[in-house]
Amino acid sequence: MLDVSKLINTKDGIQSRRIFHDQAIYDLEMERIFARCWLFLTHESLIPNTGDYITTKMGQDNVIVVRQQNGKVRAFVNSCSHRGARVCAAEAGNTRSFVCSYHGWAYGIDGSLQGVPLEKEVYNNQLDKSTHGLVEVALVDNFCGFIYGCFDPAAPSLREFLGEAAWYLEAWMGAPGGTELIGPPSRSILYCNWKTPSENFIGDMYHVGWTHASSTQVLFSQSPLMALQGNASLPAPAEVMGMHFTSRGGHGAAITYGGRGGLYTTARENEMLGAWLAAQTPKVAERLGEARAKLYNSAWDGTIFPNNSFLVGPNTFKVWLPRGPGAIEALTWTWVEKDMPEELKRIIARNMNQTFGTAGMLESEDADNMESMTQSNDGLVTRRGTLNAQMGLGREREDAVMPGVVSDAMINELSHRGFYRYYQEMLVAESWDELRANSSKWKKVHLER
Amino acid sequence: MTNHNNEREVTREVRDEIERFLFREARLIDTEQEREWLETMVDAEIKYQVFSRQLRYRKDTRGSGDKEVYFFDDNYADLDHRIGLRETGTQWVADPPNRLRRIVGNIEGFEGERAGEYRVYSNCMVTRNRMVYEQMSYAYGREDILRRGTDGKLRLLQRVINFEERFVRGKNLLFIL
């Protein structure tokens, strides 16, 4: 029997390997995590006008996200209520209706069934169109313009779901002039479990110097991250270099102080970004305070639970769409600040795609690890074992300014432990009330030794 | 894609030269001699682009935002960096070595806009074998501009590839296309 409460030991930083393999666990993840959590859909900037839409997935459910007449964004399951065929085959566009390619049933952008060919003749006018609209995604909301959806009407608000992570995310998502995504995304397959890239991005700075030894050497010669090259030594104590945080909802990040700039190969590009950051920093400090102005200038790798990852510095924004226990579709955008000069936006996008896009030099280095981390557990004896995320155990603390649980070292696995703590809670809990009951004591699991 | 009806085809002699160029290029890239390729066959002003176009309905021209994402948008220095990764000796994804094998066909050559430039179309099928189990295949069309240098030799000045596989099943495109 599957006892999901035994898969994760947060206190000791141990995870069962079965979570990367078992179909039964994957099925439970779809039910308890992907059908209940807020999941990334798109960005306000990609669907600015009435009738603008994109198609994507929530878990393995196909959805359409569309801007309404009243300016609000709604999302619907992309499947005809008649016989189930999709009603939109395009990835994006602008439309007044979605028409099923099977028999021509037509839906408005509000999801209502508007037209049924030969309705009078073949249904004798007895089809109740009002009960045959597209299934609607229960909740859609945005945080700083990033739009998320949730299938569960009982779920907490997006703001509550983000919890303490919202304070951190505002440091870059809430840039003074706002942020936007440059689309369309690139799309590619990786043969890994959806959690391996989520945990890699949530805070693994340990791999940067080793997995990316060649690219840090060749590409990052003007960055503080260059010092990590080869994992031979640290140029400064890890706590001087940055920090880790985890939050109630499993979201987390590793933050390298002062690391946002200097990641480009040409001095001119680095100077341009550097000048931009210098000009914005006082505005960030005024709006959000000095602590977050420091974070604004830092390099980050982070994950918003469960499958939405980002980098600040390379400015990658990703979602890992599950395709079974052993495969994902990776969608990748570039994020920029809206009021940046057009030339700087293009520089950021070009560099992002060169490093973390489909032909990205760092992306493909990560992919081999993510795949072998997943596939090794196809072995029965191998997956009887456990995995270790103990780095930084005992160094967790609370902070007067920074919310959640933090640790003064950016090479750390605190955010991994927080991710899997919440992962297990979601699998175990049958209701949000059950999850809320843990909210008063979640920090203790990390803090008490 | 341009309509070539009004374009002037190159002479048979130049056509042969272009074909030899593309075949030599394929051999150098497929045998880990990209440095030799860069230094002897690529123009210093190279523009090397591979893009993917989002799928939209034919009649839909109103949607917002960019329609393309550029996997490659490289100049000479960028290509130099890509090739430089393996030369560090610590590019683990290339060790054990990847093996590439490509077939270049449907080659057409036309006189370019400027003297000494040729507009060249070709199709490519590439298979990449890597690690023990991985085999990936890619098919794409290339639109190149070759330029004759002062030394009389052809060099690649521009390559634009509309990569038509929207969802890349071959995981990544970390090779010279």
XYZ file of C-alpha atoms in Angstrom:
626
model
C 0.000 0.000 0.000
C 1.093 3.523 -0.759
C 1.619 5.544 2.410
C 2.317 9.039 1.139
C 3.062 10.335 4.613
C 6.279 8.275 4.568
C 7.708 9.610 1.311
C 9.326 12.724 2.738
C 11.258 13.361 5.953
C 11.570 17.137 6.101
C 13.368 17.317 9.407
C 16.263 15.191 8.180
C 16.116 16.294 4.531
C 15.324 12.841 3.097
C 13.072 11.975 0.132
C 11.925 8.635 -1.226
C 13.140 7.985 -4.779
C 9.736 6.538 -5.627
C 8.303 10.026 -6.103
C 10.213 10.199 -9.386
C 8.878 6.925 -10.719
C 5.593 5.488 -9.420
C 2.520 5.920 -11.590
C 0.284 5.774 -8.498
C 2.157 8.698 -6.952
C 1.961 10.610 -10.220
C -1.798 10.042 -10.412
C -2.157 11.331 -6.869
C -0.039 14.378 -7.772
C -2.442 15.175 -10.606
C -5.401 14.903 -8.242
C -4.040 16.507 -5.103
C -1.520 19.014 -6.504
C -2.283 19.932 -10.118
C -6.084 19.912 -9.714
C -5.842 22.006 -6.518
C -2.886 24.400 -6.761
C -2.557 27.692 -8.590
C -0.704 26.997 -11.858
C 0.993 29.463 -14.189
C -1.017 30.238 -17.347
C 0.307 33.329 -19.109
C 1.113 36.995 -18.613
C -1.148 40.027 -18.987
C 1.243 41.394 -21.622
C 0.706 38.406 -23.934
C -3.099 38.803 -24.139
C -3.680 42.573 -23.836
C -6.840 42.933 -25.978
C -10.394 41.579 -25.899
C -10.441 38.181 -27.614
C -6.683 37.633 -27.245
C -6.042 34.062 -26.132
C -3.350 31.471 -25.559
C -3.624 27.707 -25.094
C -1.643 25.806 -22.496
C -1.966 22.993 -19.962
C -2.798 22.736 -16.286
C -1.418 19.358 -15.285
C -2.406 17.359 -18.356
C -5.637 19.295 -18.916
C -5.675 21.468 -22.031
C -6.941 24.971 -21.357
C -7.643 28.192 -23.241
C -6.934 31.491 -21.503
C -8.848 34.394 -23.029
C -9.368 38.115 -22.410
C -13.079 38.995 -22.004
C -15.091 42.002 -23.192
C -14.894 43.487 -19.695
C -11.101 43.165 -19.628
C -11.051 40.237 -17.203
C -9.235 37.011 -18.021
C -11.042 33.664 -17.874
C -9.849 30.146 -18.660
C -11.711 27.121 -20.028
C -10.963 23.482 -20.677
C -10.164 23.102 -24.363
C -12.581 20.252 -25.062
C -15.999 20.332 -26.726
C -18.901 19.411 -24.455
C -20.406 17.334 -27.266
C -17.859 14.591 -28.064
C -14.685 15.997 -26.503
C -12.614 17.220 -29.438
C -10.567 20.379 -28.921
C -12.165 23.684 -29.784
C -8.900 25.523 -30.436
C -5.860 24.131 -32.280
C -3.803 27.317 -32.315
C -1.300 28.311 -29.632
C -2.395 31.924 -29.511
C -4.347 34.536 -31.392
C -7.353 36.804 -31.317
C -10.875 35.541 -31.840
C -14.598 36.076 -31.283
C -15.349 32.377 -30.917
C -13.893 28.897 -30.527
C -15.259 26.382 -32.998
C -14.938 22.627 -32.586
C -13.322 21.035 -35.631
C -15.464 17.868 -35.331
C -19.061 19.086 -35.891
C -18.766 22.839 -35.685
C -20.169 23.600 -32.230
C -19.211 27.212 -31.560
C -18.431 28.789 -28.205
C -18.120 32.436 -27.279
C -14.990 33.782 -25.614
C -17.022 33.579 -22.389
C -17.174 29.801 -22.848
C -20.916 29.691 -23.548
C -22.226 27.440 -26.291
C -23.467 29.848 -28.975
C -23.979 27.846 -32.115
C -24.905 24.240 -32.934
C -25.083 23.426 -36.660
C -28.508 22.131 -37.738
C -29.689 22.580 -34.148
C -33.380 22.656 -35.041
C -33.248 19.765 -37.489
C -31.130 17.253 -35.604
C -31.893 18.106 -31.971
C -35.501 19.063 -32.535
C -34.657 22.213 -30.501
C -34.341 20.098 -27.374
C -30.632 20.639 -26.698
C -30.123 22.829 -23.648
C -27.241 25.023 -24.783
C -27.049 26.770 -21.409
C -25.667 23.623 -19.740
C -23.181 22.810 -22.504
C -20.630 25.583 -22.185
C -16.915 24.876 -21.895
C -15.832 23.740 -18.422
C -14.414 26.802 -16.712
C -11.234 26.964 -14.646
C -12.642 27.925 -11.242
C -10.170 30.652 -10.320
C -8.017 32.980 -12.412
C -6.014 35.809 -10.931
C -2.737 37.592 -11.478
C 0.230 38.602 -9.359
C 2.144 41.570 -10.770
C 0.691 40.703 -14.191
C 1.629 36.994 -14.079
C -1.639 35.096 -14.568
C -2.337 31.880 -12.678
C -5.342 29.553 -12.689
C -6.723 27.030 -10.225
C -9.240 24.235 -10.791
C -10.306 24.106 -7.140
C -12.958 26.666 -6.116
C -12.127 25.979 -2.446
C -8.478 26.968 -2.852
C -7.085 30.009 -1.045
C -6.571 33.204 -3.049
C -3.480 33.436 -5.255
C -2.000 35.948 -2.811
C -2.547 33.573 0.121
C -1.177 30.661 -1.933
C 2.032 32.604 -2.637
C 2.218 33.510 1.048
C 5.599 34.799 2.221
C 7.016 34.232 -1.287
C 4.980 37.224 -2.509
C 7.227 39.556 -0.496
C 10.289 38.220 -2.306
C 8.713 37.959 -5.769
C 7.669 41.603 -5.666
C 11.354 42.534 -5.652
C 11.558 41.608 -9.353
C 8.017 40.896 -10.591
C 6.972 44.213 -9.089
C 9.717 46.285 -10.740
C 8.872 50.017 -10.746
C 7.598 50.020 -14.351
C 6.123 46.517 -14.203
C 7.305 43.350 -15.917
C 6.291 41.503 -19.053
C 7.037 38.226 -20.805
C 8.458 38.159 -24.301
C 6.618 35.450 -26.200
C 6.056 33.093 -27.804
C 7.623 30.459 -25.559
C 10.004 27.842 -26.862
C 8.704 24.315 -26.279
C 10.692 21.135 -25.918
C 10.511 17.755 -24.262
C 12.666 16.520 -21.418
C 12.502 12.916 -20.259
C 12.453 13.731 -16.588
C 9.953 13.930 -13.763
C 8.421 17.409 -13.350
C 9.942 17.743 -9.863
C 13.600 17.448 -10.942
C 13.719 20.821 -12.751
C 11.443 22.353 -10.098
C 13.909 21.362 -7.356
C 16.919 22.301 -9.471
C 15.606 25.826 -10.017
C 14.284 26.270 -6.491
C 17.705 26.713 -5.056
C 20.462 24.501 -6.390
C 23.463 26.817 -6.561
C 25.729 23.865 -5.774
C 25.478 22.578 -9.359
C 26.330 25.887 -11.036
C 30.082 25.555 -10.656
C 30.129 21.901 -11.673
C 27.317 21.139 -14.161
C 27.972 24.492 -15.806
C 31.755 24.454 -15.402
C 32.372 25.084 -19.105
C 29.694 27.733 -19.572
C 30.623 29.654 -16.422
C 34.196 29.719 -17.712
C 33.351 30.810 -21.253
C 30.241 32.966 -20.740
C 30.345 34.422 -17.230
C 33.845 35.844 -17.101
C 32.432 39.237 -16.011
C 30.050 37.865 -13.352
C 30.477 37.097 -9.637
C 29.179 33.615 -10.559
C 32.475 33.027 -12.391
C 34.000 32.439 -8.963
C 31.974 29.231 -8.635
C 33.601 27.711 -11.710
C 34.731 24.152 -11.042
C 33.413 24.101 -7.443
C 37.013 24.353 -6.293
C 36.568 27.029 -3.655
C 34.273 29.839 -2.612
C 35.530 33.390 -3.060
C 33.717 34.495 0.095
C 31.849 32.783 2.884
C 28.594 31.427 1.479
C 26.565 33.736 3.716
C 28.238 36.787 2.247
C 27.330 35.556 -1.220
C 23.614 35.192 -0.572
C 20.723 33.406 1.049
C 17.957 30.821 0.716
C 14.328 31.088 1.652
C 11.407 28.730 1.858
C 7.775 29.566 2.461
C 4.561 28.043 3.772
C 3.475 26.966 0.284
C 6.774 25.353 -0.713
C 7.909 28.232 -2.946
C 11.541 29.158 -2.528
C 14.698 30.545 -4.067
C 18.453 30.873 -3.808
C 19.615 34.467 -4.012
C 23.164 35.576 -4.900
C 23.734 39.136 -3.732
C 24.797 41.543 -6.451
C 24.704 38.811 -9.100
C 22.025 40.122 -11.434
C 24.376 42.059 -13.684
C 27.564 41.028 -15.446
C 26.184 37.819 -16.958
C 26.702 38.873 -20.568
C 29.769 38.244 -22.674
C 30.225 41.799 -23.919
C 31.166 44.759 -21.729
C 28.719 46.989 -23.581
C 25.735 44.762 -22.788
C 26.783 44.450 -19.156
C 27.192 48.212 -18.881
C 23.772 48.806 -20.370
C 22.050 46.507 -17.889
C 24.208 47.837 -15.057
C 23.158 51.411 -15.837
C 19.504 50.343 -15.904
C 19.724 48.595 -12.539
C 21.558 51.548 -10.989
C 18.855 53.932 -12.181
C 16.006 51.750 -10.917
C 17.452 50.768 -7.549
C 16.542 54.023 -5.721
C 12.949 53.684 -6.976
C 12.778 50.084 -5.774
C 14.201 51.128 -2.402
C 11.623 53.880 -2.083
C 8.690 51.605 -2.931
C 9.770 48.366 -1.290
C 12.602 49.216 1.122
C 16.353 48.639 1.170
C 16.147 44.882 1.765
C 14.273 44.316 -1.454
C 16.397 46.819 -3.382
C 19.277 44.493 -2.530
C 17.268 41.511 -3.806
C 16.436 43.441 -7.005
C 20.160 43.570 -7.761
C 20.712 39.903 -6.988
C 20.768 36.794 -9.162
C 18.014 34.323 -8.265
C 16.945 30.856 -9.109
C 13.513 30.041 -7.787
C 10.377 27.944 -8.145
C 6.776 28.835 -7.465
C 5.197 25.584 -6.301
C 4.586 23.295 -8.016
C 6.085 23.681 -11.515
C 6.864 27.314 -12.337
C 10.530 28.302 -12.244
C 12.444 31.481 -12.952
C 15.870 33.055 -12.958
C 16.694 36.664 -12.193
C 19.830 37.655 -14.073
C 19.387 35.369 -17.071
C 15.677 36.388 -16.861
C 14.280 32.981 -17.689
C 10.657 32.164 -16.930
C 9.619 28.536 -17.236
C 6.804 26.126 -16.653
C 7.356 22.365 -16.540
C 4.210 20.649 -17.840
C 3.985 17.018 -16.709
C 3.494 14.297 -19.346
C 3.512 11.239 -17.078
C 6.065 10.386 -14.353
C 8.996 10.403 -16.791
C 8.471 13.296 -19.206
C 7.726 17.000 -19.245
C 7.168 19.744 -21.751
C 9.369 22.737 -20.942
C 7.923 26.122 -21.911
C 10.386 29.006 -21.772
C 9.855 32.774 -21.964
C 12.085 35.780 -21.354
C 10.920 38.273 -18.736
C 11.876 41.931 -18.924
C 10.860 45.169 -17.275
C 8.200 46.936 -19.323
C 9.848 50.341 -19.402
C 13.317 49.105 -20.364
C 14.642 50.491 -23.651
C 13.673 48.210 -26.539
C 17.345 47.484 -27.261
C 17.937 46.262 -23.702
C 14.869 43.997 -23.906
C 16.277 42.443 -27.091
C 19.694 41.957 -25.507
C 18.115 40.188 -22.530
C 15.962 37.958 -24.758
C 18.881 37.062 -27.018
C 21.089 36.135 -24.086
C 18.291 34.241 -22.346
C 17.688 32.066 -25.409
C 21.417 31.467 -25.840
C 21.668 30.148 -22.283
C 18.281 28.741 -21.238
C 16.279 28.386 -24.476
C 15.901 25.302 -26.687
C 19.448 25.723 -28.012
C 20.556 27.093 -24.654
C 24.078 26.269 -23.561
C 23.168 25.926 -19.869
C 19.711 24.442 -20.409
C 21.068 21.375 -22.162
C 23.679 20.863 -19.458
C 20.902 20.727 -16.855
C 18.751 18.410 -18.958
C 21.117 15.439 -18.759
C 21.120 15.602 -14.963
C 17.354 15.979 -14.683
C 16.830 12.980 -16.927
C 19.284 10.670 -15.233
C 17.984 11.730 -11.786
C 14.592 10.485 -12.977
C 15.538 7.453 -15.035
C 17.877 5.872 -12.508
C 14.783 5.155 -10.420
C 13.411 2.801 -13.076
C 15.577 0.272 -11.224
C 13.607 -1.516 -8.520
C 16.474 -1.737 -6.061
C 17.621 1.794 -6.864
C 14.242 3.291 -6.077
C 13.984 1.496 -2.754
C 16.553 4.029 -1.599
C 16.296 7.629 -0.543
C 17.822 10.941 -1.586
C 19.680 13.521 0.443
C 18.857 17.230 0.658
C 20.574 17.972 3.971
C 22.823 20.836 2.940
C 22.517 23.715 5.387
C 20.556 21.694 7.970
C 20.708 23.476 11.319
C 21.411 26.889 9.787
C 17.749 27.848 9.251
C 16.409 30.894 11.045
C 13.698 33.509 11.058
C 14.501 37.090 10.100
C 13.110 40.400 11.323
C 12.605 41.702 7.777
C 12.544 38.721 5.434
C 9.498 36.462 5.842
C 9.326 32.665 5.797
C 12.313 30.599 6.890
C 15.691 31.784 5.670
C 19.259 30.555 5.725
C 22.378 32.643 5.334
C 23.974 30.634 2.595
C 23.090 30.558 -1.051
C 24.693 27.138 -1.563
C 22.074 25.329 0.426
C 19.154 22.916 0.217
C 16.702 24.627 2.558
C 14.365 25.515 -0.304
C 14.446 21.880 -1.524
C 13.335 20.734 1.925
C 10.546 23.312 1.973
C 9.372 22.256 -1.491
C 9.126 18.591 -0.527
C 7.574 19.403 2.863
C 4.659 21.095 1.123
C 4.616 18.458 -1.638
C 3.955 15.771 0.931
C 1.397 17.892 2.773
C -0.529 18.364 -0.485
C -0.489 14.626 -1.216
C -1.675 13.756 2.279
C -4.279 16.472 2.886
C -7.796 15.824 1.715
C -8.875 19.425 2.175
C -7.528 22.970 2.370
C -8.727 23.091 5.985
C -6.401 20.218 6.750
C -3.557 22.163 5.112
C -4.440 25.348 6.984
C -4.301 23.403 10.243
C -0.554 22.897 9.616
C 0.076 26.576 8.957
C 0.843 27.508 12.541
C 3.544 24.872 12.896
C 5.230 24.568 9.502
C 8.275 26.628 10.464
C 9.039 24.389 13.439
C 9.760 21.464 11.146
C 12.599 23.501 9.642
C 13.748 25.386 12.727
C 13.695 22.879 15.605
C 16.583 20.464 15.736
C 9.895 32.087 -48.577
C 10.708 34.251 -51.570
C 9.472 33.566 -55.045
C 12.554 32.655 -57.070
C 11.074 33.029 -60.534
C 12.824 36.322 -61.092
C 16.057 35.264 -59.446
C 19.080 34.505 -61.545
C 20.490 31.026 -61.095
C 24.219 30.728 -60.613
C 26.404 29.133 -63.271
C 26.993 25.422 -63.152
C 30.561 26.079 -62.025
C 29.422 28.207 -59.051
C 26.661 25.691 -58.323
C 29.326 22.993 -57.937
C 31.390 25.277 -55.738
C 28.379 25.970 -53.482
C 27.626 22.265 -53.215
C 31.237 21.479 -52.275
C 31.043 24.248 -49.674
C 27.902 22.827 -48.047
C 29.248 19.275 -48.058
C 32.586 20.301 -46.540
C 30.741 22.342 -43.939
C 28.562 19.334 -43.058
C 31.623 17.111 -42.687
C 33.503 19.573 -40.469
C 30.538 20.141 -38.163
C 29.689 16.447 -37.951
C 33.264 15.483 -37.065
C 33.859 17.969 -34.235
C 35.892 20.302 -36.410
C 33.640 23.298 -35.740
C 36.694 25.470 -34.976
C 38.039 24.768 -38.456
C 34.558 25.491 -39.855
C 34.356 28.821 -38.011
C 37.797 29.967 -38.998
C 37.813 28.929 -42.652
C 34.156 28.964 -43.737
C 32.362 31.612 -41.678
C 32.399 35.322 -42.454
C 33.338 37.625 -39.564
C 30.012 39.425 -40.115
C 27.971 36.228 -39.821
C 24.324 36.451 -38.823
C 23.193 33.005 -37.738
C 19.513 32.675 -36.817
C 17.190 29.796 -36.010
C 13.660 30.679 -35.048
C 10.413 28.958 -34.155
C 7.092 30.463 -35.130
C 4.068 30.190 -32.882
C 1.144 28.334 -34.459
C -1.767 30.634 -35.162
C -4.782 30.309 -37.423
C -4.220 31.394 -41.044
C -6.909 34.043 -40.913
C -5.742 35.393 -37.565
C -3.509 38.376 -38.077
C -4.602 40.436 -35.096
C -3.039 38.602 -32.157
C -0.625 40.533 -29.971
C 3.110 40.263 -29.473
C 6.016 38.582 -31.218
C 5.225 35.555 -33.358
C 8.720 34.092 -33.289
C 11.216 32.988 -30.679
C 14.887 32.882 -31.726
C 16.731 29.749 -30.572
C 19.886 31.125 -32.194
C 20.514 34.781 -32.908
C 24.275 34.545 -33.038
C 27.150 36.607 -34.331
C 30.725 35.411 -34.799
C 31.610 35.850 -31.112
C 28.536 33.867 -30.015
C 29.438 30.969 -32.301
C 32.988 31.168 -30.967
C 31.606 30.817 -27.412
C 29.458 27.827 -28.310
C 32.422 26.077 -29.897
C 34.634 27.149 -26.993
C 32.531 25.239 -24.466
C 33.781 21.855 -25.566
C 37.344 23.106 -25.740
C 37.273 23.769 -21.970
C 37.303 20.008 -21.352
C 34.523 20.371 -18.786
C 31.459 20.321 -21.055
C 29.991 17.133 -19.649
C 27.108 16.991 -22.158
C 29.660 16.426 -24.925
C 31.528 13.720 -23.063
C 31.241 10.910 -24.156
C 31.100 12.614 -27.555
C 27.875 13.241 -29.442
C 27.865 11.894 -32.983
C 26.176 13.939 -35.687
C 25.408 12.795 -39.208
C 23.635 15.009 -41.691
C 22.370 14.823 -45.232
C 22.205 18.099 -47.164
C 19.990 18.212 -50.248
C 17.622 20.255 -52.421
C 20.447 22.727 -52.986
C 19.599 25.783 -55.067
C 21.896 28.721 -55.753
C 21.003 32.201 -57.021
C 22.946 35.391 -57.586
C 22.717 37.564 -54.469
C 21.783 41.190 -54.101
C 25.430 42.270 -54.139
C 28.239 41.114 -56.391
C 30.064 38.118 -55.000
C 27.101 37.053 -52.888
C 24.929 34.027 -53.472
C 21.545 33.152 -52.035
C 21.508 29.441 -51.302
C 18.642 27.197 -50.242
C 19.122 23.707 -48.867
C 17.322 21.117 -46.788
C 18.966 19.225 -43.960
C 18.296 15.980 -42.145
C 20.431 15.472 -39.067
C 20.624 12.550 -36.696
C 22.323 13.042 -33.357
C 23.407 10.012 -31.376
C 24.423 10.718 -27.822
C 25.007 8.716 -24.674
C 23.977 5.051 -25.001
C 20.280 5.351 -25.764
C 19.601 8.763 -27.219
C 18.921 9.185 -30.912
C 17.266 12.332 -32.168
C 16.443 13.476 -35.692
C 15.858 16.936 -37.037
C 14.705 18.147 -40.452
C 14.799 21.774 -41.540
C 15.346 24.111 -44.447
C 18.147 26.675 -44.601
C 18.291 30.022 -46.346
C 21.928 31.052 -46.583
C 23.904 33.907 -48.044
C 27.434 32.978 -49.074
C 29.947 35.720 -49.786
C 33.159 35.478 -51.784
C 36.036 36.969 -49.821
C 39.042 38.860 -51.153
C 40.910 35.542 -51.099
C 38.381 34.207 -53.613
C 36.886 31.709 -51.149
C 33.228 31.425 -50.191
C 32.189 32.103 -46.624
C 28.873 31.843 -44.785
C 27.557 35.369 -44.253
C 24.009 34.619 -43.182
C 21.965 31.569 -42.256
C 18.271 31.763 -41.376
C 16.357 28.658 -40.398
C 12.634 28.579 -39.751
C 12.624 25.557 -37.456
C 9.236 24.060 -38.164
C 9.010 21.479 -35.394
C 7.209 23.657 -32.872
C 7.515 21.188 -30.006
C 11.116 20.037 -30.163
C 11.121 16.293 -29.527
C 14.885 16.130 -29.884
C 15.178 17.906 -26.488
C 17.573 20.654 -27.546
C 19.335 22.110 -30.548
C 22.788 22.378 -29.051
C 24.655 21.853 -32.310
C 25.411 23.854 -35.452
C 22.399 23.448 -37.736
